[in-house]
């Protein structure tokens, strides 16, 4: 029997019981040997797309190429979940370790919905993953200054903002550079140009970017499949799971403010530690809005999202579970 060394690789696709793992020695079709643990968490889980796994490549394989056996999963730094009412916590893990979500909106046709941008920024922060704002169809923008102005606060919060046009190819190189070496997903309403941008960045890349209607925000629950596609420039791009699936999950009311980057500098100034920046007196966030340090639009987005997380229990991601539980208990006492 030949020596079997343990190697590391990235799960890029799952088909039935086969896990396709990209590693230094190419893509290897792996199976799982029984149960194994994710180090650092008590839960036993199966690998998902985006997981870094350790595996042993075994033998010469079969007609389908080399085979391997997965023996462990490295701790996940982020989670991409889709809503699934059949699950206890209302969502199911779709992917792991995504570095960033690229939010694709259009300057026109359809008009950009900044409230949805804010919602998606919060969803990304939940991952937690970074977010890049891509404003496409800039060729249709009549007054560019308006967009520049609307995007200033986002740049100020540290988000990377890329203005593109799949038609004139403006900004396409910058967008490609933002994806290089990263695990990214593209999200955004349908018709904003995701498919067009992908084929500008890498002609021939087949991506399922089935999206939802921007007006209703309702998802077609068709995309259960999630796959990572290798970018020629290095990095991977994931099939878009859809707006609803890329949702805000496990956020307590008290944690929401912390996911608004522009609120963060003020959070320590609120009179109550469990302040939800809504009705409470002595709220430093509301004061910042009055002073023009946080825009009214962002505060409005916050209140809208707060309304939707009103009754959600704090589930959090594994890394933050302890902290958010403690805060939830404190706030229950207050209520
Ligand atoms: P998706 O639904 O987000 O994948 O959007 P598509 O890539 O299918 O694009 C929707 C429509 O917008 C198509 O008719 C594209 O030709 C058009 N489109 C995409 N990008 C641009 C752009 O930058 N400028 C203009 N003028 N049209 C674009
Ligand atoms: Zn407050």
mmCIF file of N, CA and C in Angstrom, residues 101-121 132-137 185-198 208-220 240-246:
data_model
loop_
_atom_site.group_PDB
_atom_site.id
_atom_site.type_symbol
_atom_site.label_atom_id
_atom_site.label_comp_id
_atom_site.label_asym_id
_atom_site.label_seq_id
_atom_site.Cartn_x
_atom_site.Cartn_y
_atom_site.Cartn_z
ATOM 1 N N UNK A 101 -18.822 39.860 -0.164
ATOM 2 C CA UNK A 101 -19.995 39.888 -1.031
ATOM 3 C C UNK A 101 -19.850 41.131 -1.893
ATOM 4 N N UNK A 102 -20.047 40.968 -3.188
ATOM 5 C CA UNK A 102 -20.001 42.123 -4.076
ATOM 6 C C UNK A 102 -21.448 42.475 -4.398
ATOM 7 N N UNK A 103 -21.876 43.629 -3.914
ATOM 8 C CA UNK A 103 -23.267 44.038 -4.071
ATOM 9 C C UNK A 103 -23.394 44.799 -5.385
ATOM 10 N N UNK A 104 -24.084 44.198 -6.345
ATOM 11 C CA UNK A 104 -24.187 44.830 -7.657
ATOM 12 C C UNK A 104 -25.522 45.556 -7.791
ATOM 13 N N UNK A 105 -25.428 46.856 -7.967
ATOM 14 C CA UNK A 105 -26.609 47.693 -8.200
ATOM 15 C C UNK A 105 -26.377 48.444 -9.496
ATOM 16 N N UNK A 106 -27.446 49.051 -10.035
ATOM 17 C CA UNK A 106 -27.309 49.779 -11.294
ATOM 18 C C UNK A 106 -27.603 51.247 -11.061
ATOM 19 N N UNK A 107 -26.914 52.107 -11.814
ATOM 20 C CA UNK A 107 -27.163 53.539 -11.728
ATOM 21 C C UNK A 107 -28.599 53.836 -12.192
ATOM 22 N N UNK A 108 -29.038 53.069 -13.199
ATOM 23 C CA UNK A 108 -30.415 53.162 -13.696
ATOM 24 C C UNK A 108 -30.827 51.800 -14.250
ATOM 25 N N UNK A 109 -32.127 51.608 -14.333
ATOM 26 C CA UNK A 109 -32.692 50.382 -14.933
ATOM 27 C C UNK A 109 -32.131 49.115 -14.323
ATOM 28 N N UNK A 110 -32.459 48.741 -13.127
ATOM 29 C CA UNK A 110 -33.334 49.471 -12.176
ATOM 30 C C UNK A 110 -32.560 50.506 -11.356
ATOM 31 N N UNK A 111 -33.316 51.500 -10.849
ATOM 32 C CA UNK A 111 -32.749 52.533 -9.980
ATOM 33 C C UNK A 111 -32.144 51.884 -8.734
ATOM 34 N N UNK A 112 -31.038 52.415 -8.236
ATOM 35 C CA UNK A 112 -30.458 51.807 -7.035
ATOM 36 C C UNK A 112 -31.355 51.990 -5.810
ATOM 37 N N UNK A 113 -31.434 50.931 -5.024
ATOM 38 C CA UNK A 113 -32.247 50.964 -3.819
ATOM 39 C C UNK A 113 -31.278 50.973 -2.630
ATOM 40 N N UNK A 114 -31.043 52.170 -2.100
ATOM 41 C CA UNK A 114 -30.043 52.287 -1.036
ATOM 42 C C UNK A 114 -30.465 51.594 0.257
ATOM 43 N N UNK A 115 -31.780 51.472 0.458
ATOM 44 C CA UNK A 115 -32.222 50.747 1.660
ATOM 45 C C UNK A 115 -31.838 49.277 1.548
ATOM 46 N N UNK A 116 -31.918 48.748 0.312
ATOM 47 C CA UNK A 116 -31.514 47.353 0.086
ATOM 48 C C UNK A 116 -29.995 47.208 0.202
ATOM 49 N N UNK A 117 -29.264 48.219 -0.268
ATOM 50 C CA UNK A 117 -27.796 48.186 -0.110
ATOM 51 C C UNK A 117 -27.460 48.088 1.384
ATOM 52 N N UNK A 118 -28.120 48.912 2.198
ATOM 53 C CA UNK A 118 -27.848 48.889 3.633
ATOM 54 C C UNK A 118 -28.171 47.534 4.242
ATOM 55 N N UNK A 119 -29.279 46.947 3.782
ATOM 56 C CA UNK A 119 -29.684 45.648 4.293
ATOM 57 C C UNK A 119 -28.646 44.577 3.929
ATOM 58 N N UNK A 120 -28.152 44.664 2.713
ATOM 59 C CA UNK A 120 -27.168 43.680 2.279
ATOM 60 C C UNK A 120 -25.829 43.878 2.982
ATOM 61 N N UNK A 121 -25.503 45.115 3.304
ATOM 62 C CA UNK A 121 -24.263 45.359 4.047
ATOM 63 C C UNK A 121 -24.350 44.709 5.426
ATOM 64 N N UNK A 132 -18.233 44.796 -1.005
ATOM 65 C CA UNK A 132 -17.791 45.759 -2.014
ATOM 66 C C UNK A 132 -19.070 46.241 -2.683
ATOM 67 N N UNK A 133 -19.210 47.554 -2.858
ATOM 68 C CA UNK A 133 -20.391 48.069 -3.555
ATOM 69 C C UNK A 133 -20.009 48.329 -5.000
ATOM 70 N N UNK A 134 -20.710 47.665 -5.920
ATOM 71 C CA UNK A 134 -20.441 47.856 -7.340
ATOM 72 C C UNK A 134 -21.644 48.565 -7.961
ATOM 73 N N UNK A 135 -21.431 49.786 -8.416
ATOM 74 C CA UNK A 135 -22.505 50.542 -9.068
ATOM 75 C C UNK A 135 -22.294 50.402 -10.576
ATOM 76 N N UNK A 136 -23.135 49.574 -11.190
ATOM 77 C CA UNK A 136 -22.969 49.260 -12.617
ATOM 78 C C UNK A 136 -23.866 50.160 -13.486
ATOM 79 N N UNK A 137 -23.757 50.011 -14.756
ATOM 80 C CA UNK A 137 -24.518 50.790 -15.756
ATOM 81 C C UNK A 137 -24.241 52.287 -15.614
ATOM 82 N N UNK A 185 -18.847 36.404 -3.563
ATOM 83 C CA UNK A 185 -20.135 36.119 -4.179
ATOM 84 C C UNK A 185 -20.705 37.430 -4.695
ATOM 85 N N UNK A 186 -21.460 37.330 -5.782
ATOM 86 C CA UNK A 186 -22.121 38.510 -6.337
ATOM 87 C C UNK A 186 -23.569 38.465 -5.890
ATOM 88 N N UNK A 187 -24.048 39.552 -5.347
ATOM 89 C CA UNK A 187 -25.457 39.621 -4.984
ATOM 90 C C UNK A 187 -26.041 40.938 -5.477
ATOM 91 N N UNK A 188 -27.348 40.985 -5.616
ATOM 92 C CA UNK A 188 -27.984 42.214 -6.066
ATOM 93 C C UNK A 188 -29.232 41.882 -6.843
ATOM 94 N N UNK A 189 -30.103 42.870 -7.015
ATOM 95 C CA UNK A 189 -31.358 42.634 -7.719
ATOM 96 C C UNK A 189 -31.123 42.157 -9.158
ATOM 97 N N UNK A 190 -32.135 41.533 -9.733
ATOM 98 C CA UNK A 190 -31.977 41.059 -11.109
ATOM 99 C C UNK A 190 -31.968 42.246 -12.062
ATOM 100 N N UNK A 191 -31.235 42.088 -13.136
ATOM 101 C CA UNK A 191 -31.186 43.123 -14.159
ATOM 102 C C UNK A 191 -30.142 44.195 -13.910
ATOM 103 N N UNK A 192 -29.364 44.063 -12.831
ATOM 104 C CA UNK A 192 -28.366 45.087 -12.546
ATOM 105 C C UNK A 192 -27.072 44.843 -13.322
ATOM 106 N N UNK A 193 -26.965 43.652 -13.931
ATOM 107 C CA UNK A 193 -25.815 43.393 -14.792
ATOM 108 C C UNK A 193 -24.790 42.411 -14.248
ATOM 109 N N UNK A 194 -25.210 41.560 -13.312
ATOM 110 C CA UNK A 194 -24.255 40.609 -12.727
ATOM 111 C C UNK A 194 -23.689 39.655 -13.781
ATOM 112 N N UNK A 195 -24.605 39.092 -14.585
ATOM 113 C CA UNK A 195 -24.165 38.151 -15.620
ATOM 114 C C UNK A 195 -23.231 38.850 -16.599
ATOM 115 N N UNK A 196 -23.603 40.064 -17.000
ATOM 116 C CA UNK A 196 -22.788 40.819 -17.955
ATOM 117 C C UNK A 196 -21.411 41.121 -17.377
ATOM 118 N N UNK A 197 -21.354 41.497 -16.097
ATOM 119 C CA UNK A 197 -20.070 41.828 -15.478
ATOM 120 C C UNK A 197 -19.167 40.604 -15.383
ATOM 121 N N UNK A 198 -19.787 39.469 -15.027
ATOM 122 C CA UNK A 198 -18.997 38.242 -14.914
ATOM 123 C C UNK A 198 -18.372 37.903 -16.259
ATOM 124 N N UNK A 208 -24.539 30.789 -12.126
ATOM 125 C CA UNK A 208 -25.986 30.862 -11.948
ATOM 126 C C UNK A 208 -26.296 32.048 -11.063
ATOM 127 N N UNK A 209 -26.705 33.143 -11.660
ATOM 128 C CA UNK A 209 -27.006 34.329 -10.856
ATOM 129 C C UNK A 209 -28.508 34.594 -10.813
ATOM 130 N N UNK A 210 -29.256 33.521 -10.632
ATOM 131 C CA UNK A 210 -30.703 33.626 -10.515
ATOM 132 C C UNK A 210 -31.044 34.583 -9.378
ATOM 133 N N UNK A 211 -31.726 35.647 -9.710
ATOM 134 C CA UNK A 211 -31.959 36.621 -8.668
ATOM 135 C C UNK A 211 -33.420 36.905 -8.460
ATOM 136 N N UNK A 212 -33.660 37.830 -7.574
ATOM 137 C CA UNK A 212 -35.030 38.122 -7.182
ATOM 138 C C UNK A 212 -35.465 39.468 -7.737
ATOM 139 N N UNK A 213 -36.727 39.698 -7.692
ATOM 140 C CA UNK A 213 -37.252 40.976 -8.145
ATOM 141 C C UNK A 213 -36.929 42.044 -7.110
ATOM 142 N N UNK A 214 -36.362 43.138 -7.579
ATOM 143 C CA UNK A 214 -35.969 44.204 -6.657
ATOM 144 C C UNK A 214 -37.194 44.838 -6.016
ATOM 145 N N UNK A 215 -38.320 44.848 -6.746
ATOM 146 C CA UNK A 215 -39.503 45.536 -6.235
ATOM 147 C C UNK A 215 -40.170 44.749 -5.104
ATOM 148 N N UNK A 216 -40.224 43.420 -5.238
ATOM 149 C CA UNK A 216 -40.906 42.650 -4.197
ATOM 150 C C UNK A 216 -39.923 42.139 -3.154
ATOM 151 N N UNK A 217 -38.668 41.946 -3.560
ATOM 152 C CA UNK A 217 -37.699 41.398 -2.629
ATOM 153 C C UNK A 217 -37.953 39.922 -2.342
ATOM 154 N N UNK A 218 -38.908 39.333 -3.032
ATOM 155 C CA UNK A 218 -39.239 37.925 -2.801
ATOM 156 C C UNK A 218 -38.322 37.034 -3.636
ATOM 157 N N UNK A 219 -37.859 35.994 -3.047
ATOM 158 C CA UNK A 219 -36.934 35.119 -3.757
ATOM 159 C C UNK A 219 -37.636 33.950 -4.418
ATOM 160 N N UNK A 220 -37.048 33.489 -5.499
ATOM 161 C CA UNK A 220 -37.483 32.219 -6.060
ATOM 162 C C UNK A 220 -36.597 31.194 -5.407
ATOM 163 N N UNK A 240 -24.543 32.861 -7.006
ATOM 164 C CA UNK A 240 -25.319 33.692 -6.093
ATOM 165 C C UNK A 240 -26.505 32.930 -5.535
ATOM 166 N N UNK A 241 -26.615 32.882 -4.233
ATOM 167 C CA UNK A 241 -27.736 32.153 -3.657
ATOM 168 C C UNK A 241 -29.044 32.949 -3.626
ATOM 169 N N UNK A 242 -29.041 34.199 -3.979
ATOM 170 C CA UNK A 242 -30.283 34.967 -3.991
ATOM 171 C C UNK A 242 -30.396 35.886 -2.803
ATOM 172 N N UNK A 243 -31.097 36.984 -3.002
ATOM 173 C CA UNK A 243 -31.169 38.016 -1.977
ATOM 174 C C UNK A 243 -31.733 37.514 -0.655
ATOM 175 N N UNK A 244 -32.849 36.789 -0.733
ATOM 176 C CA UNK A 244 -33.482 36.360 0.515
ATOM 177 C C UNK A 244 -32.606 35.371 1.271
ATOM 178 N N UNK A 245 -31.967 34.524 0.487
ATOM 179 C CA UNK A 245 -31.113 33.517 1.108
ATOM 180 C C UNK A 245 -29.897 34.175 1.764
ATOM 181 N N UNK A 246 -29.445 35.250 1.122
ATOM 182 C CA UNK A 246 -28.304 35.969 1.679
ATOM 183 C C UNK A 246 -28.873 36.931 2.699
#
